[in-house]
Amino acid sequence: MDTMGPGFGSGFNQGFDFFSLFPIFFGIIFVIVIGVFIANAVKGVNQWRKNEQSPELSVPAMVVAKRDHVTSYRNNDHGRTRTTYYVTFEFNSGDRKEFNLTDQEYGMIAENDVGILTFKGTRFIGFERNKEQYQNS
């Protein structure tokens, strides 16, 4: 006698079988992961293409902010970190633009530095400080 109501105690072979949906869930997750990967690749290629088509500009600018972002992850039971460095420049017009720099470039620049920023689209090319800024201080 079934004292738990309909569907209980009847066995796994009757009614809804959750495990039969596993291939569908797996397929959906697989499509989402591949879709995100492809979207990021397309975005990266489009940004590279846009940078290549942009003119290289050299303009007066001031360093208004520096920041870094540390990402931690585990690899074969070893903790690893990756630091990404960003510098924000302000132009004479008041507009600002942030660039991703290498650790060496980041270390050579200080907030409030004034000089000539060279860039191409979103790609940082270089920054030459105005040395007169320090000689007149």
PDB file of C-alpha atoms in Angstrom:
ATOM      1  CA  MET A   1       0.000   0.000   0.000  1.00  0.00           C
ATOM      2  CA  ASP A   2       1.311   3.448  -0.959  1.00  0.00           C
ATOM      3  CA  THR A   3       1.055   5.691   2.109  1.00  0.00           C
ATOM      4  CA  MET A   4       3.071   8.614   0.674  1.00  0.00           C
ATOM      5  CA  GLY A   5       0.660   9.592  -2.063  1.00  0.00           C
ATOM      6  CA  PRO A   6       0.874   9.363  -5.837  1.00  0.00           C
ATOM      7  CA  GLY A   7       4.350   9.093  -7.280  1.00  0.00           C
ATOM      8  CA  PHE A   8       6.102   8.200  -4.028  1.00  0.00           C
ATOM      9  CA  GLY A   9       7.342   4.706  -3.390  1.00  0.00           C
ATOM     10  CA  SER A  10       6.461   3.780  -6.943  1.00  0.00           C
ATOM     11  CA  GLY A  11      10.050   3.432  -8.109  1.00  0.00           C
ATOM     12  CA  PHE A  12      12.284   5.495 -10.387  1.00  0.00           C
ATOM     13  CA  ASN A  13      11.059   3.996 -13.623  1.00  0.00           C
ATOM     14  CA  GLN A  14       7.675   5.674 -13.533  1.00  0.00           C
ATOM     15  CA  GLY A  15       6.933   9.338 -14.142  1.00  0.00           C
ATOM     16  CA  PHE A  16       9.533  12.106 -14.398  1.00  0.00           C
ATOM     17  CA  ASP A  17      13.182  11.077 -14.803  1.00  0.00           C
ATOM     18  CA  PHE A  18      15.515  13.979 -14.037  1.00  0.00           C
ATOM     19  CA  PHE A  19      18.566  12.143 -15.399  1.00  0.00           C
ATOM     20  CA  SER A  20      17.056  11.971 -18.875  1.00  0.00           C
ATOM     21  CA  LEU A  21      17.354  15.782 -19.023  1.00  0.00           C
ATOM     22  CA  PHE A  22      21.113  15.757 -18.339  1.00  0.00           C
ATOM     23  CA  PRO A  23      22.127  15.716 -22.043  1.00  0.00           C
ATOM     24  CA  ILE A  24      19.885  18.727 -22.678  1.00  0.00           C
ATOM     25  CA  PHE A  25      21.340  20.699 -19.740  1.00  0.00           C
ATOM     26  CA  PHE A  26      24.863  19.728 -20.776  1.00  0.00           C
ATOM     27  CA  GLY A  27      24.189  20.839 -24.341  1.00  0.00           C
ATOM     28  CA  ILE A  28      22.802  24.193 -23.211  1.00  0.00           C
ATOM     29  CA  ILE A  29      25.810  24.861 -20.950  1.00  0.00           C
ATOM     30  CA  PHE A  30      28.187  23.823 -23.734  1.00  0.00           C
ATOM     31  CA  VAL A  31      26.521  26.210 -26.223  1.00  0.00           C
ATOM     32  CA  ILE A  32      26.641  29.077 -23.688  1.00  0.00           C
ATOM     33  CA  VAL A  33      30.353  28.543 -22.943  1.00  0.00           C
ATOM     34  CA  ILE A  34      31.272  28.325 -26.623  1.00  0.00           C
ATOM     35  CA  GLY A  35      29.092  31.372 -27.365  1.00  0.00           C
ATOM     36  CA  VAL A  36      30.839  33.473 -24.699  1.00  0.00           C
ATOM     37  CA  PHE A  37      34.240  32.369 -26.001  1.00  0.00           C
ATOM     38  CA  ILE A  38      33.344  33.287 -29.592  1.00  0.00           C
ATOM     39  CA  ALA A  39      31.812  36.630 -28.527  1.00  0.00           C
ATOM     40  CA  ASN A  40      34.978  37.573 -26.620  1.00  0.00           C
ATOM     41  CA  ALA A  41      37.171  36.574 -29.556  1.00  0.00           C
ATOM     42  CA  VAL A  42      35.082  38.645 -31.974  1.00  0.00           C
ATOM     43  CA  LYS A  43      35.153  41.608 -29.570  1.00  0.00           C
ATOM     44  CA  GLY A  44      38.956  41.385 -29.314  1.00  0.00           C
ATOM     45  CA  VAL A  45      39.431  41.179 -33.085  1.00  0.00           C
ATOM     46  CA  ASN A  46      37.067  44.124 -33.638  1.00  0.00           C
ATOM     47  CA  GLN A  47      38.942  46.243 -31.059  1.00  0.00           C
ATOM     48  CA  TRP A  48      42.287  45.337 -32.665  1.00  0.00           C
ATOM     49  CA  ARG A  49      40.926  46.252 -36.117  1.00  0.00           C
ATOM     50  CA  LYS A  50      39.564  49.569 -34.800  1.00  0.00           C
ATOM     51  CA  ASN A  51      42.927  50.388 -33.187  1.00  0.00           C
ATOM     52  CA  GLU A  52      44.768  49.585 -36.412  1.00  0.00           C
ATOM     53  CA  GLN A  53      42.487  51.950 -38.359  1.00  0.00           C
ATOM     54  CA  SER A  54      42.794  54.766 -35.793  1.00  0.00           C
ATOM     55  CA  PRO A  55      45.377  57.505 -36.278  1.00  0.00           C
ATOM     56  CA  GLU A  56      48.315  57.654 -33.894  1.00  0.00           C
ATOM     57  CA  LEU A  57      47.830  60.770 -31.788  1.00  0.00           C
ATOM     58  CA  SER A  58      50.312  62.663 -29.620  1.00  0.00           C
ATOM     59  CA  VAL A  59      48.572  65.155 -27.341  1.00  0.00           C
ATOM     60  CA  PRO A  60      49.324  67.074 -24.135  1.00  0.00           C
ATOM     61  CA  ALA A  61      47.913  65.259 -21.125  1.00  0.00           C
ATOM     62  CA  MET A  62      48.168  64.985 -17.367  1.00  0.00           C
ATOM     63  CA  VAL A  63      48.127  61.782 -15.306  1.00  0.00           C
ATOM     64  CA  VAL A  64      45.108  62.063 -13.001  1.00  0.00           C
ATOM     65  CA  ALA A  65      44.886  58.525 -11.613  1.00  0.00           C
ATOM     66  CA  LYS A  66      46.706  55.218 -11.385  1.00  0.00           C
ATOM     67  CA  ARG A  67      45.188  51.921 -10.324  1.00  0.00           C
ATOM     68  CA  ASP A  68      45.843  48.222 -10.497  1.00  0.00           C
ATOM     69  CA  HIS A  69      43.657  45.157 -10.465  1.00  0.00           C
ATOM     70  CA  VAL A  70      44.918  41.892  -8.968  1.00  0.00           C
ATOM     71  CA  THR A  71      43.345  38.628 -10.103  1.00  0.00           C
ATOM     72  CA  SER A  72      44.028  35.479  -8.078  1.00  0.00           C
ATOM     73  CA  TYR A  73      43.588  31.944  -9.344  1.00  0.00           C
ATOM     74  CA  ARG A  74      44.747  28.450  -8.512  1.00  0.00           C
ATOM     75  CA  ASN A  75      46.775  26.304 -10.879  1.00  0.00           C
ATOM     76  CA  ASN A  76      47.725  22.759  -9.854  1.00  0.00           C
ATOM     77  CA  ASP A  77      47.471  23.577  -6.134  1.00  0.00           C
ATOM     78  CA  HIS A  78      49.635  26.683  -6.573  1.00  0.00           C
ATOM     79  CA  GLY A  79      48.167  30.114  -5.939  1.00  0.00           C
ATOM     80  CA  ARG A  80      48.909  32.565  -8.712  1.00  0.00           C
ATOM     81  CA  THR A  81      48.118  36.219  -9.200  1.00  0.00           C
ATOM     82  CA  ARG A  82      48.040  38.517 -12.185  1.00  0.00           C
ATOM     83  CA  THR A  83      48.170  42.289 -11.840  1.00  0.00           C
ATOM     84  CA  THR A  84      46.757  44.569 -14.530  1.00  0.00           C
ATOM     85  CA  TYR A  85      47.847  48.213 -14.458  1.00  0.00           C
ATOM     86  CA  TYR A  86      45.757  51.205 -15.557  1.00  0.00           C
ATOM     87  CA  VAL A  87      46.538  54.917 -15.893  1.00  0.00           C
ATOM     88  CA  THR A  88      43.966  57.657 -16.527  1.00  0.00           C
ATOM     89  CA  PHE A  89      45.050  60.709 -18.505  1.00  0.00           C
ATOM     90  CA  GLU A  90      43.207  64.027 -18.744  1.00  0.00           C
ATOM     91  CA  PHE A  91      43.433  66.144 -21.893  1.00  0.00           C
ATOM     92  CA  ASN A  92      43.307  69.953 -22.113  1.00  0.00           C
ATOM     93  CA  SER A  93      39.651  69.638 -23.145  1.00  0.00           C
ATOM     94  CA  GLY A  94      38.839  67.978 -19.801  1.00  0.00           C
ATOM     95  CA  ASP A  95      38.178  64.592 -21.443  1.00  0.00           C
ATOM     96  CA  ARG A  96      39.754  61.578 -19.795  1.00  0.00           C
ATOM     97  CA  LYS A  97      40.965  58.272 -21.183  1.00  0.00           C
ATOM     98  CA  GLU A  98      42.187  55.190 -19.321  1.00  0.00           C
ATOM     99  CA  PHE A  99      44.844  52.877 -20.737  1.00  0.00           C
ATOM    100  CA  ASN A 100      46.154  49.452 -19.785  1.00  0.00           C
ATOM    101  CA  LEU A 101      49.954  49.647 -19.277  1.00  0.00           C
ATOM    102  CA  THR A 102      52.743  47.177 -18.618  1.00  0.00           C
ATOM    103  CA  ASP A 103      54.264  47.099 -15.151  1.00  0.00           C
ATOM    104  CA  GLN A 104      57.393  48.908 -16.408  1.00  0.00           C
ATOM    105  CA  GLU A 105      55.365  51.699 -18.056  1.00  0.00           C
ATOM    106  CA  TYR A 106      53.160  51.988 -14.952  1.00  0.00           C
ATOM    107  CA  GLY A 107      56.191  52.326 -12.680  1.00  0.00           C
ATOM    108  CA  MET A 108      57.670  55.184 -14.715  1.00  0.00           C
ATOM    109  CA  ILE A 109      54.551  57.349 -14.462  1.00  0.00           C
ATOM    110  CA  ALA A 110      53.332  59.276 -11.406  1.00  0.00           C
ATOM    111  CA  GLU A 111      50.042  60.999 -10.703  1.00  0.00           C
ATOM    112  CA  ASN A 112      50.094  64.685 -11.726  1.00  0.00           C
ATOM    113  CA  ASP A 113      52.801  64.088 -14.346  1.00  0.00           C
ATOM    114  CA  VAL A 114      52.317  66.374 -17.338  1.00  0.00           C
ATOM    115  CA  GLY A 115      53.612  65.522 -20.795  1.00  0.00           C
ATOM    116  CA  ILE A 116      52.793  64.201 -24.234  1.00  0.00           C
ATOM    117  CA  LEU A 117      50.616  61.096 -24.434  1.00  0.00           C
ATOM    118  CA  THR A 118      50.853  59.010 -27.599  1.00  0.00           C
ATOM    119  CA  PHE A 119      48.100  56.505 -28.317  1.00  0.00           C
ATOM    120  CA  LYS A 120      46.318  54.749 -31.141  1.00  0.00           C
ATOM    121  CA  GLY A 121      42.655  54.046 -30.444  1.00  0.00           C
ATOM    122  CA  THR A 122      42.604  52.278 -27.090  1.00  0.00           C
ATOM    123  CA  ARG A 123      46.271  51.244 -27.381  1.00  0.00           C
ATOM    124  CA  PHE A 124      48.807  53.103 -25.221  1.00  0.00           C
ATOM    125  CA  ILE A 125      51.984  53.891 -27.191  1.00  0.00           C
ATOM    126  CA  GLY A 126      53.916  56.023 -24.731  1.00  0.00           C
ATOM    127  CA  PHE A 127      54.063  59.011 -22.431  1.00  0.00           C
ATOM    128  CA  GLU A 128      56.910  61.521 -22.397  1.00  0.00           C
ATOM    129  CA  ARG A 129      56.966  63.629 -19.260  1.00  0.00           C
ATOM    130  CA  ASN A 130      57.542  67.346 -19.506  1.00  0.00           C
ATOM    131  CA  LYS A 131      60.851  67.645 -17.668  1.00  0.00           C
ATOM    132  CA  GLU A 132      60.417  71.430 -17.298  1.00  0.00           C
ATOM    133  CA  GLN A 133      57.602  70.627 -14.840  1.00  0.00           C
ATOM    134  CA  TYR A 134      60.242  69.392 -12.367  1.00  0.00           C
ATOM    135  CA  GLN A 135      62.910  71.995 -13.161  1.00  0.00           C
ATOM    136  CA  ASN A 136      60.505  74.877 -12.431  1.00  0.00           C
ATOM    137  CA  SER A 137      59.262  73.422  -9.115  1.00  0.00           C
TER     138      SER A 137
END
